[in-house]
Amino acid sequence: MSYQFPDGFVWGTSTSAHQVEGNNTQSDYWLMEHVEPTIFADLSGDACDQYHRYEDDLALLEQLGFNAYRFSVEWARIEPEPGHFSQAALDHYRRVLEACHRHGLQPVVTYHHFTSPRWVAAAGGWENMETAARFGEYAKRVTHDLGDLIGWVCTINELNITALIDEFKGTMIPAEAIDAMLAAAARASGSDRFSALLLGDSAAIEPVVIAGHHAAMQAIKSVRTDLPVGMTVAMSDYQALPGGEAMMQAKREKIQDVYLREAGDGDFIGVQCYSRSRYGPEGMLPPEEGVEVTQMGYEFWPECVGACIRDAVELTGLPALITENGIGTDDDTRRTEYLRRALASLKECLDDGLDVRGYCQWSLLDNFEWMLGYRPTFGIVAVDRATQVRTPKPSAAWLGEVARSNTADLG
Ligand code: BGC
């Protein structure tokens, strides 16, 4: 039976500047990719060249049936040196926003998606409390120049990401390799304080990203009070095995809930989730033997969407917008199945009366998956990186049709 979503439901796909634009040369991540040694499997390079091809990508989204696009504006392009704002970069994003409107897409704009200008990283990055105020000033300028065209603002993408990565440090990438790369980046930037989000000291980063979120919120509202602004949090469906309850609660509090408790001054909560996290008394457990895992090594668990909406709404009391959810897989039939089950769990939340405003899938394009390079493929659209030709996958037609009709057959 076909399910009808609420009127005005937001249907989008998500990307971030560094992962799709290409040549983000003034950013800390570009620097880390290029130092010796590096932990990056690939260079981001031209990425998907969306910096030049945005018009085609937006036209494709419209054609597929979507009504929104979530993307980020790049601080390293907009403020490449402290206090020096590039009008040309702001004008570029104005053209992108105008194109969104031409193509019937509400712009959901993230002001910071992992990458910072090199000068921010060299000054201690998000471990330095001054970064919070700097980010507030940048947010004010972006809103002043672009706010009239923006639909929704996400302040800092997954401000809890470093705390989450800490859970995996040492297992995915050896800590010594990370330290060696950070030391090389510090040398290259002539600094002994170089720090980048994801890889820094999560205890030092926590108060700064929270302050940065509040500074941005205040700055944005001082320019445009009616612009919906929200925090986005990397969430997971936290589950405890018998005896693991206390451990799970403690981890969930530290990695996720501490941040969610700070989201209350926003207009919505951005829910981003991909899987579940199971805890026993000693800590996090790997996926059970035999269960389906994604290219990222975590469990195929689309029901995280419903669980995370419930947790987010309960903790914040805010309307929820799914700002990221998706799967890295080379089998697109599994992607469609993942999306279908994710939406089925979202529907249950709507049925229970929860205020869910929309769903933005990660990601429009196969793109630069950070340290893992171009191997994981999260896109509903494939990209031939030699020619930059885009090829929609069957999942793009499926989700686009859901978006166009605002209905879905959820099985
Ligand atoms: C991030 C994206 C990333 C995605 C898939 C999210 O945590 O916001 O930048 O590509 O997960 O791993």
Coordinates of N, CA and C in Angstrom, one line a residue, residues 113 248 295 303 333 341:
H113 N 31.4 22.0 7.0 CA 31.3 20.5 6.9 C 32.7 19.9 7.0
M248 N 26.6 1.4 27.5 CA 26.0 2.0 26.4 C 25.5 3.4 26.7
Q295 N 30.1 -1.1 2.8 CA 31.5 -0.8 2.4 C 32.2 -0.2 3.6
E303 N 17.0 0.9 10.0 CA 16.1 1.2 11.0 C 16.6 2.2 12.0
T333 N 20.9 -2.3 -5.7 CA 19.6 -2.9 -5.3 C 19.6 -2.9 -3.7
R341 N 13.6 0.7 3.6 CA 13.4 0.3 5.1 C 13.6 1.6 5.9

